[in-house]
Short mmCIF file of C-alpha atoms in Angstrom, two decimals:
data_model
loop_
_atom_site.label_atom_id
_atom_site.label_comp_id
_atom_site.label_asym_id
_atom_site.label_seq_id
_atom_site.Cartn_x
_atom_site.Cartn_y
_atom_site.Cartn_z
CA MET A 255 -2.08 -0.04 -1.58
CA PRO A 256 -4.33 2.19 0.54
CA ASP A 257 -1.91 4.58 2.57
CA GLU A 258 -0.56 3.80 5.62
CA SER A 259 5.27 -1.88 7.54
CA ASP A 260 11.69 -8.16 10.06
CA ALA A 261 13.20 -15.97 12.89
CA ALA A 262 13.98 -17.50 10.41
CA CYS A 263 13.48 -21.17 10.17
CA ASP A 264 13.91 -24.25 7.91
CA GLN A 265 10.78 -24.82 5.32
CA PRO A 266 10.13 -28.42 4.86
CA SER A 267 8.00 -29.96 2.02
CA PHE A 268 4.38 -28.87 2.03
CA GLU A 269 3.28 -31.87 -0.42
CA GLY A 270 0.07 -33.55 1.13
CA LEU A 271 -1.33 -30.56 2.84
CA ASP A 272 -4.47 -29.65 1.56
CA ARG A 273 -6.87 -26.57 2.84
CA ARG A 274 -8.42 -28.55 5.76
CA SER A 275 -4.81 -30.11 7.06
CA VAL A 276 -3.64 -26.42 6.75
CA LEU A 277 -5.86 -25.07 8.64
CA THR A 278 -6.54 -27.98 11.26
CA LEU A 279 -2.87 -27.50 11.72
CA GLY A 280 -3.44 -23.61 12.36
CA ALA A 281 -0.57 -21.22 13.33
CA GLY A 282 1.22 -23.13 15.90
CA GLY A 283 0.67 -26.47 14.26
CA LEU A 284 1.84 -25.30 10.70
CA LEU A 285 4.73 -23.03 12.30
CA ALA A 286 5.93 -26.56 13.81
CA THR A 287 5.62 -28.51 11.26
CA ILE A 288 7.88 -25.60 9.32
CA LEU A 289 10.24 -25.82 11.70
CA GLN A 290 10.68 -29.99 12.03
CA GLY A 291 14.33 -30.67 11.03
CA ALA A 292 14.70 -29.52 7.21
CA ARG A 293 18.36 -28.44 6.52
CA PRO A 294 19.45 -26.05 3.98
CA ALA A 295 20.94 -29.35 1.54
CA THR A 296 16.42 -30.08 1.21
CA ALA A 297 15.22 -26.46 1.54
CA GLN A 298 15.09 -25.85 -2.62
CA SER A 299 14.11 -29.93 -2.70
CA ALA A 300 11.82 -31.28 -5.57
CA GLN A 301 9.13 -31.74 -2.50
CA ARG A 302 9.55 -28.04 -1.86
CA ARG A 303 9.28 -26.54 -5.14
CA GLY A 304 5.49 -26.64 -4.83
CA THR A 305 5.44 -23.71 -2.43
CA LEU A 306 6.76 -20.28 -2.93
CA VAL A 307 7.91 -18.85 0.54
CA ILE A 308 8.27 -14.97 0.83
CA GLY A 309 9.41 -13.19 3.73
CA LEU A 310 7.67 -10.13 4.25
CA ASP A 311 6.80 -7.52 7.57
CA ILE A 312 2.99 -8.25 7.65
CA SER A 313 2.60 -6.36 11.17
CA ASP A 314 0.59 -3.61 9.79
CA ALA A 315 -2.11 -5.57 8.26
CA THR A 316 -5.58 -5.61 10.08
CA GLY A 317 -7.76 -7.65 7.55
CA LEU A 318 -7.77 -9.35 3.93
CA ASP A 319 -11.54 -8.39 3.02
CA PRO A 320 -11.05 -6.37 -0.32
CA VAL A 321 -13.07 -3.48 1.41
CA ARG A 322 -11.23 -3.13 4.25
CA VAL A 323 -7.47 -3.24 2.54
CA TYR A 324 -5.54 -0.16 2.79
CA GLN A 325 -2.11 -0.71 4.74
CA TYR A 326 1.20 -1.80 3.39
CA SER A 327 1.39 -5.24 3.34
CA ASN A 328 -1.80 -6.54 3.07
CA PRO A 329 -2.33 -5.18 -1.14
CA LEU A 330 -0.14 -8.14 -2.11
CA PRO A 331 -2.17 -11.39 -0.88
CA THR A 332 -5.41 -8.98 -2.11
CA HIS A 333 -4.26 -8.77 -5.26
CA ALA A 334 -3.00 -12.57 -5.66
CA ALA A 335 -6.42 -13.77 -4.78
CA TYR A 336 -8.84 -11.02 -6.50
CA ASP A 337 -8.98 -10.11 -9.96
CA SER A 338 -9.80 -6.62 -10.40
CA VAL A 339 -11.58 -5.52 -13.91
CA VAL A 340 -8.53 -3.74 -15.28
CA THR A 341 -5.06 -3.56 -13.94
CA PHE A 342 -1.56 -1.91 -14.83
CA ALA A 343 1.21 -4.37 -15.89
CA PRO A 344 4.42 -4.18 -14.10
CA GLY A 345 6.65 -1.53 -14.97
CA ASP A 346 3.95 0.97 -16.70
CA ALA A 347 2.08 3.14 -14.22
CA VAL A 348 0.05 5.08 -17.05
CA ASN A 349 -1.97 2.05 -19.24
CA LEU A 350 -4.78 0.21 -18.38
CA LYS A 351 -4.74 -3.60 -19.06
CA PRO A 352 -7.85 -5.46 -19.30
CA ALA A 353 -8.30 -8.11 -16.40
CA LEU A 354 -11.95 -9.33 -15.93
CA ALA A 355 -13.25 -6.52 -18.51
CA THR A 356 -12.28 -6.68 -21.61
CA LYS A 357 -13.61 -3.08 -22.70
CA TRP A 358 -14.49 -0.11 -21.13
CA GLU A 359 -16.15 3.26 -22.45
CA TYR A 360 -17.73 6.27 -21.25
CA LEU A 361 -21.41 6.39 -22.92
CA PRO A 362 -22.91 9.62 -24.52
CA ASP A 363 -24.48 11.10 -21.22
CA GLY A 364 -20.59 11.80 -20.12
CA LYS A 365 -21.39 9.85 -16.46
CA THR A 366 -21.77 6.47 -17.40
CA VAL A 367 -18.99 4.07 -17.58
CA ARG A 368 -19.54 0.89 -19.51
CA LEU A 369 -17.49 -2.44 -18.19
CA THR A 370 -17.70 -5.34 -21.06
CA LEU A 371 -16.72 -8.17 -18.72
CA ARG A 372 -14.21 -11.34 -20.13
CA ASP A 373 -15.84 -14.59 -21.37
CA GLY A 374 -15.01 -17.64 -18.90
CA ALA A 375 -13.03 -15.92 -16.18
CA LYS A 376 -14.34 -18.11 -12.82
CA PHE A 377 -13.91 -18.03 -9.37
CA ALA A 378 -11.83 -20.08 -7.37
CA SER A 379 -15.39 -22.24 -6.51
CA GLY A 380 -15.47 -22.85 -10.20
CA LYS A 381 -18.45 -20.41 -10.71
CA PRO A 382 -18.15 -18.11 -13.79
CA VAL A 383 -17.52 -14.18 -12.87
CA THR A 384 -21.16 -12.45 -13.74
CA PRO A 385 -21.99 -8.93 -14.08
CA GLU A 386 -24.22 -9.21 -10.76
CA ASP A 387 -20.93 -10.35 -8.81
CA VAL A 388 -19.52 -6.88 -10.44
CA ARG A 389 -22.33 -4.90 -9.05
CA PHE A 390 -22.44 -6.73 -5.96
CA THR A 391 -18.78 -6.06 -5.29
CA PHE A 392 -18.95 -2.23 -5.74
CA ALA A 393 -22.01 -2.10 -4.15
CA ARG A 394 -20.99 -3.53 -0.89
CA GLN A 395 -17.68 -1.35 -0.76
CA LEU A 396 -20.04 1.75 -1.47
CA ALA A 397 -21.98 0.61 1.33
CA ILE A 398 -19.54 -0.43 3.94
CA LYS A 399 -17.67 2.84 3.61
CA ASP A 400 -14.49 1.63 5.05
CA GLN A 401 -11.56 3.89 3.79
CA PRO A 402 -10.84 2.51 0.42
CA TRP A 403 -14.94 3.19 -0.09
CA GLN A 404 -13.37 7.42 -0.35
CA TYR A 405 -11.48 6.74 -3.57
CA ILE A 406 -14.81 6.14 -5.12
CA SER A 407 -17.33 8.19 -3.19
CA HIS A 408 -18.10 9.63 -6.80
CA VAL A 409 -19.93 6.70 -7.83
CA GLU A 410 -23.89 6.96 -7.74
CA ASP A 411 -24.72 3.82 -8.48
CA VAL A 412 -23.90 0.27 -10.36
CA LYS A 413 -25.97 -1.46 -12.44
CA VAL A 414 -26.29 -4.72 -14.41
CA ALA A 415 -26.37 -3.62 -18.08
CA GLY A 416 -26.45 -6.60 -20.04
CA PRO A 417 -25.77 -10.27 -19.94
CA ASN A 418 -22.20 -9.34 -20.16
CA THR A 419 -21.93 -5.37 -18.94
CA VAL A 420 -22.01 -3.10 -15.98
CA ASP A 421 -22.57 0.35 -15.75
CA ILE A 422 -20.73 2.61 -13.41
CA ILE A 423 -22.63 5.90 -12.77
CA LEU A 424 -20.62 8.80 -11.63
CA LYS A 425 -21.95 11.51 -9.45
CA ASP A 426 -19.10 13.49 -10.46
CA PRO A 427 -17.54 12.62 -13.95
CA SER A 428 -14.47 14.95 -13.47
CA LEU A 429 -13.38 12.43 -11.38
CA PRO A 430 -11.08 9.90 -12.24
CA LEU A 431 -12.40 6.80 -11.65
CA MET A 432 -10.85 3.64 -13.75
CA THR A 433 -7.68 4.16 -12.39
CA ILE A 434 -8.40 3.66 -8.90
CA ILE A 435 -10.62 0.52 -9.40
CA ALA A 436 -7.59 -1.15 -10.99
CA SER A 437 -6.58 -1.57 -7.08
CA PRO A 438 -6.71 -4.92 -4.63
CA PRO A 439 -9.84 -3.00 -2.84
CA PHE A 440 -11.86 -3.21 -5.78
CA GLY A 441 -11.20 -7.04 -6.44
CA ILE A 442 -14.13 -8.58 -7.46
CA THR A 443 -15.71 -11.06 -5.34
CA GLU A 444 -18.11 -14.19 -5.52
CA LYS A 445 -21.42 -12.57 -4.42
CA ALA A 446 -22.99 -15.87 -3.33
CA LEU A 447 -19.92 -17.21 -1.25
CA VAL A 448 -19.78 -13.37 0.54
CA VAL A 449 -23.57 -13.47 1.24
CA GLU A 450 -23.50 -17.33 2.66
CA HIS A 451 -20.89 -15.97 5.13
CA GLY A 452 -22.86 -12.71 6.40
CA GLY A 453 -21.82 -10.26 3.58
CA THR A 454 -24.63 -7.82 2.22
CA ASP A 455 -24.90 -4.68 -0.26
CA ALA A 456 -28.02 -3.19 1.74
CA PRO A 457 -27.71 0.38 3.02
CA ASP A 458 -27.15 -0.96 6.64
CA ALA A 459 -23.93 -2.81 5.38
CA LYS A 460 -21.70 -0.48 7.75
CA GLU A 461 -23.36 -2.18 10.51
CA LYS A 462 -25.02 -5.13 9.11
CA ASP A 463 -22.28 -6.78 7.12
CA LYS A 464 -20.33 -9.85 8.84
CA ALA A 465 -18.28 -11.05 6.09
CA THR A 466 -14.86 -9.66 7.03
CA GLU A 467 -14.27 -12.44 9.53
CA TRP A 468 -14.43 -15.27 7.13
CA LEU A 469 -12.59 -13.28 4.33
CA ASN A 470 -10.06 -12.52 6.83
CA GLN A 471 -9.24 -16.42 6.25
CA ASN A 472 -10.77 -17.33 2.78
CA SER A 473 -11.13 -15.56 0.07
CA ALA A 474 -14.03 -15.32 -2.64
CA GLY A 475 -12.08 -14.09 -6.00
CA SER A 476 -10.71 -15.00 -9.33
CA GLY A 477 -7.32 -14.30 -8.74
CA PRO A 478 -4.58 -16.91 -9.15
CA TYR A 479 -4.50 -17.79 -5.93
CA ARG A 480 -7.17 -19.13 -2.97
CA LEU A 481 -6.50 -17.50 0.80
CA VAL A 482 -6.87 -20.52 3.05
CA GLY A 483 -5.44 -19.10 6.05
CA TRP A 484 -4.22 -15.76 8.20
CA GLN A 485 -2.42 -15.34 11.62
CA ARG A 486 -1.55 -11.75 12.36
CA ASN A 487 2.33 -11.52 12.83
CA GLN A 488 2.85 -15.17 11.44
CA GLN A 489 1.78 -15.98 8.58
CA ILE A 490 -0.82 -15.87 5.65
CA GLN A 491 -1.41 -18.96 3.77
CA MET A 492 -2.98 -19.41 -0.08
CA VAL A 493 -3.53 -22.25 -2.56
CA LYS A 494 -3.76 -21.74 -6.20
CA ASN A 495 -7.17 -21.70 -8.45
CA PRO A 496 -7.21 -24.32 -10.54
CA HIS A 497 -9.84 -22.06 -12.83
CA TYR A 498 -7.48 -18.96 -13.09
CA TRP A 499 -8.65 -17.76 -16.61
CA GLU A 500 -5.34 -16.94 -17.61
CA GLY A 501 -4.41 -20.84 -16.91
CA PRO A 502 -3.11 -22.40 -13.36
CA PRO A 503 -0.30 -19.79 -11.55
CA GLY A 504 3.19 -22.05 -10.84
CA TYR A 505 2.94 -23.06 -7.41
CA GLU A 506 0.62 -24.95 -5.81
CA ARG A 507 0.97 -22.93 -2.57
CA VAL A 508 2.07 -19.47 -1.07
CA LEU A 509 3.40 -19.08 2.41
CA ILE A 510 3.91 -15.53 2.97
CA ARG A 511 5.95 -15.57 6.65
CA HIS A 512 5.85 -12.45 8.86
CA MET A 513 9.33 -11.32 9.46
CA SER A 514 9.98 -8.07 10.84
CA GLU A 515 13.64 -8.42 11.32
CA SER A 516 15.54 -7.83 7.88
CA ALA A 517 18.67 -9.83 9.23
CA ALA A 518 16.31 -12.71 10.12
CA GLN A 519 15.24 -12.29 6.42
CA LEU A 520 18.97 -12.17 5.20
CA LEU A 521 19.57 -15.30 6.73
CA ALA A 522 16.12 -16.94 5.47
CA ILE A 523 17.23 -16.22 1.94
CA GLN A 524 20.79 -17.36 2.31
CA ARG A 525 19.47 -20.54 3.63
CA GLY A 526 16.85 -21.44 1.08
CA ASP A 527 14.18 -21.05 3.67
CA VAL A 528 12.28 -18.28 1.91
CA ASP A 529 12.56 -17.87 -1.71
CA VAL A 530 11.89 -14.22 -1.74
CA ALA A 531 12.96 -11.27 0.73
CA PHE A 532 11.07 -8.05 0.38
CA ASN A 533 12.80 -6.19 3.57
CA LEU A 534 16.21 -6.37 3.50
CA ILE A 535 18.89 -3.03 3.99
CA PRO A 536 20.93 -1.97 1.43
CA GLU A 537 24.01 -2.79 3.38
CA GLN A 538 22.31 -6.61 3.21
CA ILE A 539 21.50 -6.10 -0.37
CA ALA A 540 25.09 -5.91 -1.04
CA THR A 541 26.23 -8.51 0.68
CA LEU A 542 24.36 -11.22 -1.70
CA LYS A 543 25.90 -9.66 -5.38
CA ASP A 544 28.24 -12.47 -5.14
CA ASP A 545 25.44 -15.54 -3.70
CA PRO A 546 25.20 -17.75 -7.02
CA ASN A 547 21.81 -18.49 -5.83
CA ILE A 548 20.39 -15.46 -5.50
CA ARG A 549 19.14 -12.49 -7.91
CA VAL A 550 18.65 -8.92 -6.82
CA ALA A 551 15.48 -6.99 -8.18
CA GLY A 552 14.56 -3.04 -7.96
CA MET A 553 12.17 -1.16 -8.97
CA THR A 554 11.51 2.53 -8.32
CA SER A 555 8.38 2.82 -5.89
CA LEU A 556 5.47 5.00 -5.67
CA ASP A 557 5.53 4.43 -2.01
CA PHE A 558 6.87 6.66 0.36
CA VAL A 559 7.91 7.38 3.93
CA TYR A 560 6.81 10.69 5.54
CA MET A 561 6.60 12.31 8.78
CA ALA A 562 3.45 13.71 9.43
CA VAL A 563 3.47 17.16 11.81
CA ALA A 564 -0.15 18.03 13.32
CA ALA A 565 -0.93 21.55 14.57
CA ALA A 566 -1.75 19.47 17.68
CA PRO A 567 -4.06 21.06 20.44
CA SER A 568 -1.78 19.69 23.06
CA ASN A 569 1.16 21.30 21.35
CA PRO A 570 0.68 25.35 21.16
CA ALA A 571 4.45 25.33 19.20
CA LEU A 572 3.02 22.93 16.37
CA GLN A 573 0.05 25.24 15.87
CA ASN A 574 2.54 27.95 14.27
CA LYS A 575 3.04 26.97 10.65
CA TYR A 576 6.23 28.50 11.07
CA ALA A 577 7.59 26.22 13.99
CA ARG A 578 6.77 23.48 11.56
CA GLN A 579 8.62 25.03 8.84
CA ALA A 580 11.37 25.26 10.80
CA ILE A 581 11.06 21.76 11.18
CA GLY A 582 11.51 21.11 7.64
CA TYR A 583 14.81 22.98 6.99
CA ALA A 584 16.27 21.37 9.59
CA ILE A 585 16.31 17.60 8.25
CA ASP A 586 19.27 16.02 6.57
CA TYR A 587 17.41 14.48 3.58
CA ASP A 588 20.19 13.92 1.65
CA GLY A 589 22.07 12.12 5.02
CA ILE A 590 18.81 9.87 5.10
CA ILE A 591 18.85 9.07 1.42
CA ASN A 592 22.56 7.95 0.83
CA ASN A 593 23.27 6.89 4.52
CA LEU A 594 19.84 4.88 5.57
CA ALA A 595 18.46 4.05 2.41
CA GLY A 596 21.97 3.40 0.94
CA GLY A 597 21.32 5.66 -1.94
CA LYS A 598 18.29 3.59 -3.19
CA ALA A 599 15.87 6.24 -3.18
CA THR A 600 14.95 9.60 -4.30
CA ARG A 601 12.54 12.43 -2.82
CA PRO A 602 9.46 14.10 -3.99
CA VAL A 603 8.41 17.75 -3.34
CA THR A 604 5.51 16.69 -0.99
CA PHE A 605 2.96 14.05 -1.58
CA LEU A 606 2.99 13.34 -5.45
CA PRO A 607 5.63 10.98 -5.66
CA VAL A 608 8.32 10.84 -8.55
CA GLY A 609 7.53 9.92 -11.30
CA VAL A 610 3.85 10.89 -11.42
CA ASN A 611 2.45 13.97 -13.51
CA GLY A 612 3.51 16.93 -12.35
CA SER A 613 6.17 15.65 -9.92
CA THR A 614 9.99 15.41 -10.43
CA ALA A 615 13.37 15.25 -8.35
CA GLU A 616 14.16 18.32 -10.22
CA LEU A 617 11.09 20.11 -9.17
CA THR A 618 11.55 18.87 -5.46
CA LYS A 619 15.14 21.04 -5.71
CA GLU A 620 13.31 23.98 -7.12
CA ILE A 621 10.07 24.33 -4.67
CA GLY A 622 10.83 21.65 -2.20
CA PHE A 623 12.16 21.50 1.42
CA LYS A 624 16.08 21.50 1.90
CA GLU A 625 18.74 21.23 4.55
CA ASP A 626 19.15 25.01 5.73
CA LEU A 627 20.04 25.22 9.34
CA ALA A 628 20.53 28.71 8.90
CA LYS A 629 16.72 29.44 7.61
CA SER A 630 14.99 26.76 9.89
CA LYS A 631 16.35 29.21 12.99
CA GLU A 632 14.87 32.37 11.31
CA LEU A 633 11.66 30.86 10.86
CA LEU A 634 12.05 29.45 14.79
CA ALA A 635 12.51 33.09 15.46
CA LYS A 636 9.64 34.20 13.38
CA ALA A 637 7.41 31.79 15.32
CA GLY A 638 8.80 33.50 18.79
CA LEU A 639 10.28 30.19 19.71
CA PRO A 640 14.11 30.95 19.24
CA ASN A 641 15.21 28.51 21.60
CA GLY A 642 13.30 25.89 19.71
CA PHE A 643 10.52 23.79 21.30
CA LYS A 644 9.37 20.27 22.10
CA PHE A 645 7.24 17.40 20.45
CA GLN A 646 6.29 13.89 20.69
CA LEU A 647 7.56 11.79 17.64
CA ALA A 648 5.79 8.42 17.47
CA TYR A 649 6.75 5.49 15.04
CA GLY A 650 5.42 1.61 14.80
CA ASN A 651 8.58 -1.20 15.47
CA ALA A 652 8.95 -1.99 11.68
CA SER A 653 10.36 -1.32 8.67
CA ILE A 654 9.94 0.11 5.16
CA ALA A 655 12.25 -0.43 2.25
CA GLY A 656 15.11 -2.24 4.46
CA VAL A 657 14.91 1.42 6.37
CA GLY A 658 13.72 1.30 10.21
CA TYR A 659 11.61 3.41 11.88
CA GLN A 660 13.67 3.29 14.87
CA THR A 661 16.54 4.56 13.03
CA LEU A 662 14.83 6.88 10.86
CA ALA A 663 13.60 8.52 14.43
CA GLN A 664 17.00 8.77 15.65
CA LYS A 665 18.39 10.43 13.22
CA ILE A 666 15.73 12.87 12.56
CA GLN A 667 15.73 13.62 16.56
CA ALA A 668 19.69 14.36 15.99
CA ASP A 669 18.81 16.30 12.98
CA LEU A 670 16.59 18.47 14.86
CA ALA A 671 18.43 19.16 17.77
CA ARG A 672 20.92 21.37 15.78
CA VAL A 673 18.43 24.06 15.87
CA GLY A 674 17.11 23.44 19.34
CA ILE A 675 13.88 21.39 18.31
CA GLN A 676 14.16 18.17 20.92
CA ALA A 677 11.96 15.22 19.18
CA GLU A 678 11.08 12.88 22.15
CA LEU A 679 10.47 9.39 20.38
CA ALA A 680 7.71 7.37 21.20
CA PRO A 681 8.29 3.72 19.48
CA MET A 682 4.96 1.42 19.62
CA ASP A 683 2.98 -1.29 18.31
CA GLN A 684 2.41 -0.21 14.30
CA VAL A 685 -1.16 -0.61 14.67
CA ASN A 686 -1.46 1.01 17.98
CA MET A 687 0.57 3.89 15.96
CA ARG A 688 -2.08 3.95 13.32
CA THR A 689 -4.87 4.24 15.49
CA MET A 690 -3.69 7.21 17.10
CA TYR A 691 -2.53 8.94 13.95
CA LEU A 692 -5.88 8.38 12.17
CA GLY A 693 -7.67 9.42 15.27
CA GLY A 694 -5.93 13.01 14.99
CA LYS A 695 -4.14 12.11 18.22
CA ALA A 696 -0.40 12.21 17.65
CA GLU A 697 1.83 15.28 17.35
CA ALA A 698 3.83 14.03 15.26
CA VAL A 699 4.48 10.40 13.36
CA LEU A 700 6.19 8.28 11.08
CA THR A 701 4.83 6.22 8.78
CA PHE A 702 4.13 5.44 4.92
CA TRP A 703 1.74 5.86 2.03
CA ASN A 704 1.52 3.00 -0.37
CA PRO A 705 -0.75 3.90 -3.23
CA PRO A 706 -3.69 1.50 -4.57
CA ALA A 707 -2.72 3.13 -8.27
CA PRO A 708 -0.75 5.54 -9.81
CA GLU A 709 -3.66 8.40 -9.64
CA ASN A 710 -2.60 11.88 -8.80
CA TRP A 711 -6.19 12.47 -7.47
CA LEU A 712 -5.57 9.41 -4.83
CA TRP A 713 -2.71 11.64 -3.18
CA SER A 714 -3.82 15.21 -3.32
CA ALA A 715 -7.48 14.33 -2.49
CA ALA A 716 -6.48 12.26 0.72
CA THR A 717 -4.10 15.23 2.23
CA VAL A 718 -6.94 17.92 2.01
CA ASP A 719 -9.89 15.78 3.42
CA ARG A 720 -8.71 12.87 5.56
CA VAL A 721 -4.92 13.64 5.92
CA ALA A 722 -5.70 16.73 6.70
CA LYS A 723 -7.83 15.86 9.45
CA ARG A 724 -5.32 13.91 10.83
CA VAL A 725 -2.76 16.95 11.46
CA HIS A 726 -5.71 19.25 12.42
CA TRP A 727 -5.13 21.68 8.89
CA ASP A 728 -7.53 23.67 8.33
CA VAL A 729 -7.63 23.38 3.90
CA PRO A 730 -7.82 26.79 2.69
CA PRO A 731 -10.75 26.55 0.19
CA GLU A 732 -8.31 27.90 -2.71
CA VAL A 733 -6.17 24.64 -2.50
CA ARG A 734 -9.53 22.38 -1.98
CA LYS A 735 -10.26 24.16 -5.45
CA LEU A 736 -6.83 23.90 -6.78
CA VAL A 737 -7.04 19.77 -6.25
CA ALA A 738 -10.17 19.98 -7.69
CA ASP A 739 -9.20 21.63 -10.83
CA ALA A 740 -6.44 19.52 -11.43
CA ALA A 741 -8.23 16.14 -11.08
CA ALA A 742 -10.26 17.43 -13.51
CA GLU A 743 -7.93 18.82 -16.17
CA ARG A 744 -7.15 15.96 -19.09
CA ASP A 745 -4.30 18.34 -20.66
CA LEU A 746 -1.12 16.88 -18.52
CA ALA A 747 0.50 19.89 -19.00
CA LYS A 748 -2.11 22.14 -17.34
CA SER A 749 -2.66 19.17 -15.08
CA ALA A 750 1.07 19.59 -14.08
CA ALA A 751 0.67 23.29 -13.59
CA LEU A 752 -2.09 22.75 -11.24
CA TYR A 753 -0.19 20.04 -9.19
CA LYS A 754 2.66 22.16 -9.13
CA LYS A 755 1.07 25.05 -7.44
CA TYR A 756 -1.03 22.47 -4.98
CA GLN A 757 2.52 20.96 -3.83
CA GLU A 758 3.49 24.36 -3.28
CA ALA A 759 0.62 25.34 -1.09
CA MET A 760 1.60 21.49 0.69
CA VAL A 761 5.53 23.22 1.32
CA ASP A 762 3.82 26.51 2.97
CA ALA A 763 1.12 24.56 5.39
CA ALA A 764 4.22 21.99 6.33
CA ASN A 765 2.32 19.24 8.00
CA HIS A 766 4.08 16.20 5.83
CA PHE A 767 7.74 15.45 4.86
CA VAL A 768 8.35 13.39 2.47
CA LEU A 769 11.56 12.13 3.50
CA ILE A 770 12.15 8.71 1.15
CA GLN A 771 10.68 7.01 -1.71
CA PRO A 772 12.44 3.88 -1.93
CA ILE A 773 14.20 2.03 -4.84
CA TYR A 774 12.67 -1.41 -3.70
CA GLN A 775 15.39 -4.06 -3.92
CA VAL A 776 13.71 -7.27 -3.32
CA ALA A 777 16.00 -10.46 -3.12
CA ILE A 778 15.03 -13.64 -4.93
CA ARG A 779 16.53 -16.68 -4.99
CA LYS A 780 17.26 -18.08 -8.49
CA ASN A 781 14.89 -21.43 -8.48
CA VAL A 782 11.75 -18.61 -8.95
CA ASP A 783 11.06 -17.56 -12.22
CA GLY A 784 8.94 -15.33 -13.18
CA LEU A 785 8.37 -13.01 -10.30
CA GLN A 786 7.51 -9.53 -11.17
CA LEU A 787 7.97 -6.29 -8.93
CA THR A 788 5.28 -3.48 -9.53
CA ALA A 789 5.30 -0.09 -7.98
CA ASN A 790 1.57 0.59 -8.55
CA GLY A 791 0.52 -0.76 -5.12
CA TRP A 792 0.70 -4.14 -4.66
CA MET A 793 4.33 -4.95 -4.67
CA ALA A 794 4.35 -7.75 -7.31
CA GLU A 795 2.61 -10.28 -9.38
CA LEU A 796 1.99 -13.95 -7.35
CA GLY A 797 0.12 -15.35 -10.74
CA LYS A 798 3.65 -14.94 -12.90
CA ALA A 799 5.91 -16.66 -10.82
CA LYS A 800 6.81 -20.23 -10.98
CA PRO A 801 9.48 -22.26 -10.23
CA ALA A 802 12.60 -22.27 -12.31
#
């Protein structure tokens, strides 16, 4: 969504559990209730039909306040709780769709985007969505300046323009806007409720805003569901919003259960303990093909798993780009895709996923890294390191698209050893690893990129700005200009040509090696209807799901 993710138990009925009782039970109480005596025969009974239970690795989630959402798993519940002004339909990564705004247009001054809001949309509180709520949402985002703010830092101001209109004024109208604000971090919040719990859009909001703690356990949105609790590494609980403008959602409740092990998710989906399993590995998916109670849905994602290799001050070898390039040519990419991902993946040249403008699998073959051990050894010699070198490879105890970082790290370690490069593996807590990487203190990491929306600029600008700092890349001015020119270019063919040059520059710098762009395969029990997967940054549309 954002950049930078597997204990099974039976699920009893949640009938009669209102918001207060769910919160009173808390993590331990609710889980104890879940564990009480339900059997597979009753797992999908009428009593349980009102709750959609999802198995998902949520170990990376650090919060659910939209202004701070930028990990892998938390865009899913955030999107369910907060409608944005516009959105993308599943399967369409190009054409914007109305949501809280029914119309958007650039005014004659060229730098003002006017939004016309939908009549009758209400928050979960029952209060109407107003232009002031929209203004406050963006103003708070701009004032707090957490990571999602960087996607819209080219916004100069947001103003109420009329009874149902809002103007967004841009500092730089050459940069994209609408595709970006379709994402969960820009979900519209109810001003009065956020302010009541310590929120502010004042210039000092970065220090003074206190609403995040409340928003981690509650929501103030207009989406199909309302957040009523989050226990880190345990579960996220939601209840339906009866005021949803598209009509009440199909379930009374949604429970997202943290399940870090894919084997546990497999057992849970087979027993009926969960309705949806997101993190199964290909071998596990294959075991479900003849299960009459389960279907497998798939979609090529815009996410990817990559290895970042820094020009780390702690490691002189990594400061030599030829040594980093040698890493790129020593990796068995086809083996990773075919064996670890079961063939259910593709691979882009670098940070632009296959499927967006200017990125294709054919281009990867043309200009991307490929396994070439002889070339890797030549580059080591060119770097003055003919016998190789050592570096530390850190990764979290988690998996993406069913591929565990541990397994991936071991594969890379074995691949690099063939040319004398020694990767010293450093498994650690996912959040700790991310903190180290974001602070520029890692030599190399395995991690993921999960975009908030299908906008090339979000990937390319990130690599030359904040991601470059993490890997100690001093970005040449001509590369920054390439990114700016590509973002401003509205002709798709010309833009694609510029993005090709950008990708060539990324390959030359050799700080980022994309390993897997998954074709997600999700197991869904057939008692669930209407659940739609999306590659646009938030995994699925929960609001469309209903009991079959």
